[in-house]
Short mmCIF file of C-alpha atoms in Angstrom, two decimals:
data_model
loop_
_atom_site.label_atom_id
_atom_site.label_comp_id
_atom_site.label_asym_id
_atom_site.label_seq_id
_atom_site.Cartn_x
_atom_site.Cartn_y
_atom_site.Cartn_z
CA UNK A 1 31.38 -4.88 -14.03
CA UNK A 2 31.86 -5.31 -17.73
CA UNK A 3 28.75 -4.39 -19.80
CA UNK A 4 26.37 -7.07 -20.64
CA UNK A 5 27.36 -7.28 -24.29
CA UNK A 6 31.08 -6.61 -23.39
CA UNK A 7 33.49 -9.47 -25.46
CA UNK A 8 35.85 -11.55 -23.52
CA UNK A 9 38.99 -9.53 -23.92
CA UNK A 10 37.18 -6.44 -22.62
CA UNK A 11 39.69 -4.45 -21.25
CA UNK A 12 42.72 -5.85 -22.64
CA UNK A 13 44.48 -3.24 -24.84
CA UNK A 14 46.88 -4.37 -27.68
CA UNK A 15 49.42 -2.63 -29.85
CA UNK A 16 49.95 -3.73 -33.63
CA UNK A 17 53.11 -2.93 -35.68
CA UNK A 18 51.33 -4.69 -38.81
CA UNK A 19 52.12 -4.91 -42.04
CA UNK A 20 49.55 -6.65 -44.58
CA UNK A 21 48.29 -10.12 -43.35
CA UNK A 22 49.85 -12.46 -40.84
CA UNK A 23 49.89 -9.63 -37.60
CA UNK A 24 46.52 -7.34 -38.54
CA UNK A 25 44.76 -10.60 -39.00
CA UNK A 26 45.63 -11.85 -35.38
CA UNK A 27 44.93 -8.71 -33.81
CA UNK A 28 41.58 -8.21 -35.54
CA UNK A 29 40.38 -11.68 -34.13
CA UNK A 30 41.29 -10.22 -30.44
CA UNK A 31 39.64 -7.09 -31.61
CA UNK A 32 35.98 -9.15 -32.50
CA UNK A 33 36.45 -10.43 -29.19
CA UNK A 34 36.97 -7.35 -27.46
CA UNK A 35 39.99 -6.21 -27.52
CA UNK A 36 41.40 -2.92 -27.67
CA UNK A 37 43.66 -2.60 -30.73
CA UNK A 38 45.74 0.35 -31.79
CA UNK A 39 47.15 0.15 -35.15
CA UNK A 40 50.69 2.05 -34.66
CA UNK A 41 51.10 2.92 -38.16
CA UNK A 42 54.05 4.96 -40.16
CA UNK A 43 52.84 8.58 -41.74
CA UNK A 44 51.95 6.72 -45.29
CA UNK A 45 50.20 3.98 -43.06
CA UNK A 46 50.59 0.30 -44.08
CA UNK A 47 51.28 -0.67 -46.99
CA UNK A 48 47.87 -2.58 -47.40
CA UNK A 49 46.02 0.60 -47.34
CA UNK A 50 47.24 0.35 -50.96
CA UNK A 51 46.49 -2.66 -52.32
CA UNK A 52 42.58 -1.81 -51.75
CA UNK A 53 40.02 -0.54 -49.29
CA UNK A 54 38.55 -3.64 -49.12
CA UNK A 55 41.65 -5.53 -48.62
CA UNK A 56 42.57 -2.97 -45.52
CA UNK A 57 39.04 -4.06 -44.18
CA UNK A 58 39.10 -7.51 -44.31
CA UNK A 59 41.83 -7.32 -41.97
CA UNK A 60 41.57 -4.10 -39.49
CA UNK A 61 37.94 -3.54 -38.93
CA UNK A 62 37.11 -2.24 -34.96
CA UNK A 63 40.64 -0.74 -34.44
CA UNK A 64 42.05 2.51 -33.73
CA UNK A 65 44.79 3.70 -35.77
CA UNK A 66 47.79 6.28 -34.63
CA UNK A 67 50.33 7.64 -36.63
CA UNK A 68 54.65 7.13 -35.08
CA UNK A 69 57.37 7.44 -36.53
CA UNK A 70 59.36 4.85 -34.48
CA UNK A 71 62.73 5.72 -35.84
CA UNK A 72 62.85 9.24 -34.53
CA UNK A 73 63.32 9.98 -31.08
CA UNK A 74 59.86 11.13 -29.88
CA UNK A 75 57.90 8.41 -31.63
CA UNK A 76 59.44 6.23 -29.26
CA UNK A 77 58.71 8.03 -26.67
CA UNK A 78 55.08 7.98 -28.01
CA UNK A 79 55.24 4.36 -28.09
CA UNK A 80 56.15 4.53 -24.88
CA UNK A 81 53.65 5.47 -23.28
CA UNK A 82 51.40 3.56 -25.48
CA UNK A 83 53.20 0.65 -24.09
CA UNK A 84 52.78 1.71 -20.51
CA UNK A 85 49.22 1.55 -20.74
CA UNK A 86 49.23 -1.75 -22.77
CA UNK A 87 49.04 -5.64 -22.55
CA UNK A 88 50.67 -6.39 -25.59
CA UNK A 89 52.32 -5.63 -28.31
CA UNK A 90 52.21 -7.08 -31.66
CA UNK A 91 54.69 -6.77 -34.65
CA UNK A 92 55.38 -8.21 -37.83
CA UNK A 93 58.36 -6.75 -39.62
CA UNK A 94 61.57 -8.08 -40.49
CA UNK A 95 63.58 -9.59 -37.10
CA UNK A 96 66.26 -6.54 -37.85
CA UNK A 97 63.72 -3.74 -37.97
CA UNK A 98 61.90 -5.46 -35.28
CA UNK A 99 65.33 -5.50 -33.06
CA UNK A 100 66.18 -2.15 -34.43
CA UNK A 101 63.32 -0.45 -33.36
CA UNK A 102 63.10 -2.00 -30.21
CA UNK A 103 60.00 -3.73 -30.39
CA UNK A 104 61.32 -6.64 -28.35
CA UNK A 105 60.23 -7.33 -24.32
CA UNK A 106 63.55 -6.02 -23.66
CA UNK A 107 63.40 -2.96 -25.34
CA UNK A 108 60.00 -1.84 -24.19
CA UNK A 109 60.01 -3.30 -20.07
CA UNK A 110 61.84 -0.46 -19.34
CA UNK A 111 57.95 0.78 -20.05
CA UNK A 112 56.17 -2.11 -18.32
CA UNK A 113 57.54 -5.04 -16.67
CA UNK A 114 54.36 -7.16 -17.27
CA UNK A 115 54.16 -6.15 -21.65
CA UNK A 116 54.22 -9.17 -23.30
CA UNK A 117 55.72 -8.90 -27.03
CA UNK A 118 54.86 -10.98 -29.77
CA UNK A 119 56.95 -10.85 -33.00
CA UNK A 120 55.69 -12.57 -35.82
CA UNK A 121 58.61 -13.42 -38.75
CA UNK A 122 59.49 -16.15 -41.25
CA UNK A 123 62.23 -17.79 -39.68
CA UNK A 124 61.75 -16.44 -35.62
CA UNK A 125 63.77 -13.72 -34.31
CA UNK A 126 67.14 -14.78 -34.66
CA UNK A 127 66.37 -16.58 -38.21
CA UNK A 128 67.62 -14.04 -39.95
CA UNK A 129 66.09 -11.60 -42.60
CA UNK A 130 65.33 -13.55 -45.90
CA UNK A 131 61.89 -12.92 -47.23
CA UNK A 132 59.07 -14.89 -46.36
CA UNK A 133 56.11 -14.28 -47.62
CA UNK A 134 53.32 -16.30 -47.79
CA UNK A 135 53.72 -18.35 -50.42
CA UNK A 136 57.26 -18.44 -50.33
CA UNK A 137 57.12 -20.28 -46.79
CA UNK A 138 54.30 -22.73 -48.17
CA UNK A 139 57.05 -23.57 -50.63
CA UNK A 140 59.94 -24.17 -48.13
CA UNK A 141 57.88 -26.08 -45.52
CA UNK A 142 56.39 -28.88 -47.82
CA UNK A 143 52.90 -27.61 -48.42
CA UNK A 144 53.53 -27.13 -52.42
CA UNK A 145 55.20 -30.27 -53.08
CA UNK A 146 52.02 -32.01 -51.00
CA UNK A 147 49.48 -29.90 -53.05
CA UNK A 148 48.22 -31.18 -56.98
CA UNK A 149 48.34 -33.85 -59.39
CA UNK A 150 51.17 -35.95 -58.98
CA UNK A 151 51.60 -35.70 -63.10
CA UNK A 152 51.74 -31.73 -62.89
CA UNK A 153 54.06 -29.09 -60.87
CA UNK A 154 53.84 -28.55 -57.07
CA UNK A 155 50.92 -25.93 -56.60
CA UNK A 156 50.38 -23.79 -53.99
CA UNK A 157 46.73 -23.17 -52.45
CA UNK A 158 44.27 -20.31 -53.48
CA UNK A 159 44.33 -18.19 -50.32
CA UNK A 160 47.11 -16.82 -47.50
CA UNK A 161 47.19 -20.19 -45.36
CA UNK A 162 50.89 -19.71 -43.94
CA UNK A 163 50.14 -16.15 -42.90
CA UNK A 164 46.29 -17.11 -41.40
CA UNK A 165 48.01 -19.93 -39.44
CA UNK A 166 50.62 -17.88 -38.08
CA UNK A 167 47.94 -15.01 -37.13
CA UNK A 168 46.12 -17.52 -35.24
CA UNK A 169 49.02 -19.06 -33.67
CA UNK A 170 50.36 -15.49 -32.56
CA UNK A 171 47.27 -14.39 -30.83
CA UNK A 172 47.15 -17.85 -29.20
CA UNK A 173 50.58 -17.39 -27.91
CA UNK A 174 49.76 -13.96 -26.64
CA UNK A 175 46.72 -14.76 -25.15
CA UNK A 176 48.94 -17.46 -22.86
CA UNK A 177 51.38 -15.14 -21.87
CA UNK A 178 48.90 -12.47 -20.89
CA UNK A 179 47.06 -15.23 -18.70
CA UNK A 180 50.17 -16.47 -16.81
CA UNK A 181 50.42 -12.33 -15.56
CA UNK A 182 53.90 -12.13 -16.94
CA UNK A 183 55.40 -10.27 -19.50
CA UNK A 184 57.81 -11.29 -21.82
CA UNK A 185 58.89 -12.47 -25.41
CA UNK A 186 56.71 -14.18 -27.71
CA UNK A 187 58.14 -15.28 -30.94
CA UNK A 188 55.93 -16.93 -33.64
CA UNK A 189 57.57 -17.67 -37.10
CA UNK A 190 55.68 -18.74 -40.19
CA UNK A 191 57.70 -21.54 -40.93
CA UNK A 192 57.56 -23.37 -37.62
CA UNK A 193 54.02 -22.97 -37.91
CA UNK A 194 53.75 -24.65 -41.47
CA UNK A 195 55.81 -27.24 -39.89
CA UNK A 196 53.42 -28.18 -37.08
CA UNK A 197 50.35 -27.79 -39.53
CA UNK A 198 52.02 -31.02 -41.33
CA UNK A 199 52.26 -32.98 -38.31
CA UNK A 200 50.72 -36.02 -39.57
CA UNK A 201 52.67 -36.56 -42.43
CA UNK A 202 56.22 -35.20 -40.75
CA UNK A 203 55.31 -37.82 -37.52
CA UNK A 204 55.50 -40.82 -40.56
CA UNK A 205 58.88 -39.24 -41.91
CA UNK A 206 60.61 -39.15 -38.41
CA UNK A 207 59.00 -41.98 -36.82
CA UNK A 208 58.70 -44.51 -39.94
CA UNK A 209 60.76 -43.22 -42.69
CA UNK A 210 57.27 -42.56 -44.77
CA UNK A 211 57.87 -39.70 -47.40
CA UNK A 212 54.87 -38.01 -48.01
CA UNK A 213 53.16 -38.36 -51.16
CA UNK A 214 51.36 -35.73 -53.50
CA UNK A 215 47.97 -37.77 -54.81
CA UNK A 216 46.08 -36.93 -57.54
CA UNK A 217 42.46 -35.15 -56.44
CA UNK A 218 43.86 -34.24 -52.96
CA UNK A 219 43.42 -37.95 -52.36
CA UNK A 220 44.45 -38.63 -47.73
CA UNK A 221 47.49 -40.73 -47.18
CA UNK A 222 45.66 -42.63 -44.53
CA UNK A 223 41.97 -42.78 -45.39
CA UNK A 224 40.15 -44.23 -48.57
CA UNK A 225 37.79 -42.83 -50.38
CA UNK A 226 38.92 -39.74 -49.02
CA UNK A 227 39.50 -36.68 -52.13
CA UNK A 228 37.38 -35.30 -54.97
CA UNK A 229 35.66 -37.29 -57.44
CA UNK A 230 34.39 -36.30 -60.89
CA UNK A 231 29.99 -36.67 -60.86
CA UNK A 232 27.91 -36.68 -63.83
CA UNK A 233 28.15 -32.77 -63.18
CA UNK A 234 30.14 -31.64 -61.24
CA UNK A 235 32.78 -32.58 -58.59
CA UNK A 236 32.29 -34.15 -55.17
CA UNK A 237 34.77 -34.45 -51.51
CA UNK A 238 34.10 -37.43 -50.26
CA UNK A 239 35.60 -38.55 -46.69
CA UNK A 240 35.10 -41.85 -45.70
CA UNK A 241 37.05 -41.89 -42.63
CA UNK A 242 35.63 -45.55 -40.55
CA UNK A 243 33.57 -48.73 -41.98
CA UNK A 244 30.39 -47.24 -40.65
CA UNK A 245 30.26 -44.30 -43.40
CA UNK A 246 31.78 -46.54 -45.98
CA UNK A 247 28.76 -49.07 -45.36
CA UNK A 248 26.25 -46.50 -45.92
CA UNK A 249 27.85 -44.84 -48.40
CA UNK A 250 28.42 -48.33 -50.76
CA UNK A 251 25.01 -49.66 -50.13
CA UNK A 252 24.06 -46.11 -51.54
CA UNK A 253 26.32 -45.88 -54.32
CA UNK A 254 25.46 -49.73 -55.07
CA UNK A 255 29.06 -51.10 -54.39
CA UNK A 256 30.39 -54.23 -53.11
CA UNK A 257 33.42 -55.23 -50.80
CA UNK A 258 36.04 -53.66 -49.37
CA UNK A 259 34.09 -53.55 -45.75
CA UNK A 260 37.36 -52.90 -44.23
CA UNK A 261 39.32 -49.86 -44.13
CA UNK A 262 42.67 -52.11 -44.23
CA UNK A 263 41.44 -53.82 -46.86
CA UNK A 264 40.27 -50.45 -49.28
CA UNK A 265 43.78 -48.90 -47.98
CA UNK A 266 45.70 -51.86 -49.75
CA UNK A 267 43.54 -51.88 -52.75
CA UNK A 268 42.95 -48.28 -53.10
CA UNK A 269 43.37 -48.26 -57.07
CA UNK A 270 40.51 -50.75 -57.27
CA UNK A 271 38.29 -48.91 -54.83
CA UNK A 272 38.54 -45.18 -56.10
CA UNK A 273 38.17 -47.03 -59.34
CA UNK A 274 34.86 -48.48 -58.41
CA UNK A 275 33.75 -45.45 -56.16
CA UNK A 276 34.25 -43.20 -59.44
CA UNK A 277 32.31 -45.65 -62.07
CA UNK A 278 29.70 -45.28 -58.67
CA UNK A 279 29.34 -41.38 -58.88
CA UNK A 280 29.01 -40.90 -62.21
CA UNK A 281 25.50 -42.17 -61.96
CA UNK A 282 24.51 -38.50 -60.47
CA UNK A 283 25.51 -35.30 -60.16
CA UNK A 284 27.41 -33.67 -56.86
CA UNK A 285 24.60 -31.59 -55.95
CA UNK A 286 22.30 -34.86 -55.92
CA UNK A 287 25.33 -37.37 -54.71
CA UNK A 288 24.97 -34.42 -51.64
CA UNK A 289 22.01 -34.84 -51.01
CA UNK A 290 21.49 -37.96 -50.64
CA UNK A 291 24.66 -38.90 -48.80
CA UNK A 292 24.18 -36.24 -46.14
CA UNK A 293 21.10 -38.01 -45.47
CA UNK A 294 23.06 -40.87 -44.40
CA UNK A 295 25.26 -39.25 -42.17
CA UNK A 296 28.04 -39.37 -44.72
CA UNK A 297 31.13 -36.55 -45.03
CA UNK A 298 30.52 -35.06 -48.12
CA UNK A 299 30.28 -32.05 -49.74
CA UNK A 300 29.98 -30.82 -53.63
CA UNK A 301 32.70 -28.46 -54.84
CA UNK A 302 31.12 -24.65 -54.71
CA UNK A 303 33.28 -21.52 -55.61
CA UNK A 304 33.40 -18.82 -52.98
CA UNK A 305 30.26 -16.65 -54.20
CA UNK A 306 28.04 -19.28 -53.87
CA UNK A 307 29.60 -20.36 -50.50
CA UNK A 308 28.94 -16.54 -49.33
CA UNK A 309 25.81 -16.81 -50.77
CA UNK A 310 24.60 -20.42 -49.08
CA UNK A 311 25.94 -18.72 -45.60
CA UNK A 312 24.74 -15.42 -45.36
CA UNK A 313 25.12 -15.65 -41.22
CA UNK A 314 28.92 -15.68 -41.90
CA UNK A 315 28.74 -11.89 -43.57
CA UNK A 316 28.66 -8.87 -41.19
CA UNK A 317 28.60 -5.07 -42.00
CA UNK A 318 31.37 -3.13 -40.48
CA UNK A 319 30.69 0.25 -41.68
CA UNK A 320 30.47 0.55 -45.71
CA UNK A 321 32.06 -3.02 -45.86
CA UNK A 322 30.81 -6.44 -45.90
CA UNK A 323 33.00 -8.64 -44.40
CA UNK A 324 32.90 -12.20 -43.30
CA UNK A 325 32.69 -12.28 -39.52
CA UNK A 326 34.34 -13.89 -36.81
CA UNK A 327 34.39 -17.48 -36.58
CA UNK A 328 34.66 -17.68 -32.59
CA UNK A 329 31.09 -17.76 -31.35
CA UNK A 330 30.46 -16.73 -27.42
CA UNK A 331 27.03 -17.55 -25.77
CA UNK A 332 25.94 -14.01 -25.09
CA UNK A 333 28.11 -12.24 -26.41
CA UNK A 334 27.83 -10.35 -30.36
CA UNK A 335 30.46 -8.71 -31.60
CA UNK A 336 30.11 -4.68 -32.51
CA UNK A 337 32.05 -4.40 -35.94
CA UNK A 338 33.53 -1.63 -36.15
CA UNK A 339 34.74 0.01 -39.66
CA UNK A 340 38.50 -0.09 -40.67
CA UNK A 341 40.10 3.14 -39.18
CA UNK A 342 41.26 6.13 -41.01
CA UNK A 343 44.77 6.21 -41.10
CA UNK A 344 45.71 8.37 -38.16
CA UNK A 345 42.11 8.37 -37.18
CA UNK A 346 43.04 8.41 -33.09
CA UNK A 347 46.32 10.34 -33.37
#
């Protein structure tokens, strides 16, 4: 019997060949959930180690860390037997190294017929070897050319979204293979996943020939009023989304017409016009307010301090850090955060 506080994944032990974001963030959800995660890491550790301590943190707190060489002949024999005492493994690296190394299902079954391996890569396995970092994938999937004023250049958002999808993604596709009691290849690539993330707007390219279009205040393509308006101080998201929340928000904001969400759809110039005269009559912190009331989607623009600071149930301690905590919650269950471990720390 699993202890009464034990996570989910209790029991389940996972390998991690990670290097900076997309792979250490998908095995540190599995590791708030219970997982145990070894952090197979070269003698100068990752590379993230240098960018900060609190950058290492934010993605590898509750793990163990071990130090292998897996080019040299009795690292992979280390690995190994890591792997024969495993459920998965988890890499990130470029598909050569990856191959090279032998980080594949077929190069560790010999090991343990039921490991499955999950590689995580721009293009997928076979897609060859260009780089693909975060950014640059956002680029070459779409996402910049969809993101900032139509008068300016393409812009490309403030945080890692390619390599947080993919993370996700990856740990959902390992998660599946562990279930069906097989083992076996997993490959996750951060462009495919960019792709699917724009499945809206790439279902109107191959279905109706739509383009997608880049609108100015991260205005929908389907809904109206659905982007960020200027207030009398500040800025405001509004997402009216049916009739109902457009009825309570016009009688609020003291405008007429346009009942109909075909109807503000066709005449969308006229209605952001009048929804922006509307909202200049308060500011977003009072537009909040009183929309919420209502039932309304709608939120006024914050930066991330005073986000952190409005939610301070998001922000755990795992050892000298602060961190934001997991965003899976499991009735009965409260993760233990761990601290980040020491390079080598379980060698």
């Amino acid at each position: 019997m699993s202890a009464p506080n034990s996570g989910p994944l209790a029991g389940i032990r996972i390998l991690e060949v990670g290097t900076m974001l997309a792979g250490p963030y998908a095995t540190m959800m599995l590791a708030d959930l219970g997982a145990e995660v070894t952090k197979v890491e070269p003698a100068g550790g990752d590379i993230s180690r240098q960018v900060s301590d609190s950058y290492f943190a934010s993605l590898n707190r509750g793990k163990r860390s071990v130090r292998i060489e897996l080019g040299s002949e009795a690292g992979r024999a280390r690995l190994g037997e890591l792997v024969g005492q495993s459920h998965a493994l988890l890499v990130n690296l470029k598909p050569s190294a990856i191959r090279r190394l032998g980080l594949t299902y077929e190069g560790l079954r010999q090991y343990n017929e039921k490991i499955v391996c999950v590689a995580i890569t721009g293009y997928g396995l076979y897609g060859g070897d260009d780089p693909a970092f975060d950014y640059i994938i956002q680029a070459a999937a779409g996402i910049a050319a969809l993101t900032g004023d139509p008068a300016g250049p393409p812009t490309l958002p403030g945080y890692s979204s390619a390599d947080n999808s993919t993370g996700l993604t990856a740990a959902l596709g390992l998660l599946a293979q562990i279930l069906s009691g097989r083992g076996g290849q997993v490959d996750v690539s951060l462009y495919e996943v960019m792709l699917s993330q724009l499945n809206y707007h790439a279902a109107a390219y191959l279905n109706e020939g739509k383009r997608p279009q880049r609108r100015p205040h991260g205005a929908h393509s389907y809904y109206v009023p659905a982007q960020i308006f200027p207030t009398a101080e500040g800025y405001l998201a509004l997402f009216v989304t049916h009739d109902g929340f457009w009825k309570a928000f016009a009688g609020e904001a003291g405008i007429d017409g346009f009942e109909l969400m075909a109807d503000r759809a066709a005449r969308r110039t006229e209605v952001l016009d009048a929804v922006t005269v509307a909202l200049a009559a308060d500011t977003a912190i009072g537009w909040e307010a009183r929309l919420r009331r209502l039932g309304v989607p709608v939120a006024a623009v914050r930066d991330l301090p005073t986000a952190l600071d409005n939610s301070p149930g998001a922000v755990v301690t795992a050892g000298e850090f602060r961190l934001v905590g997991s965003p899976i919650r499991i009735g009965g269950y409260e993760p233990e955060y761990g601290p980040p471990p020491r390079l080598g720390e379980h060698d």
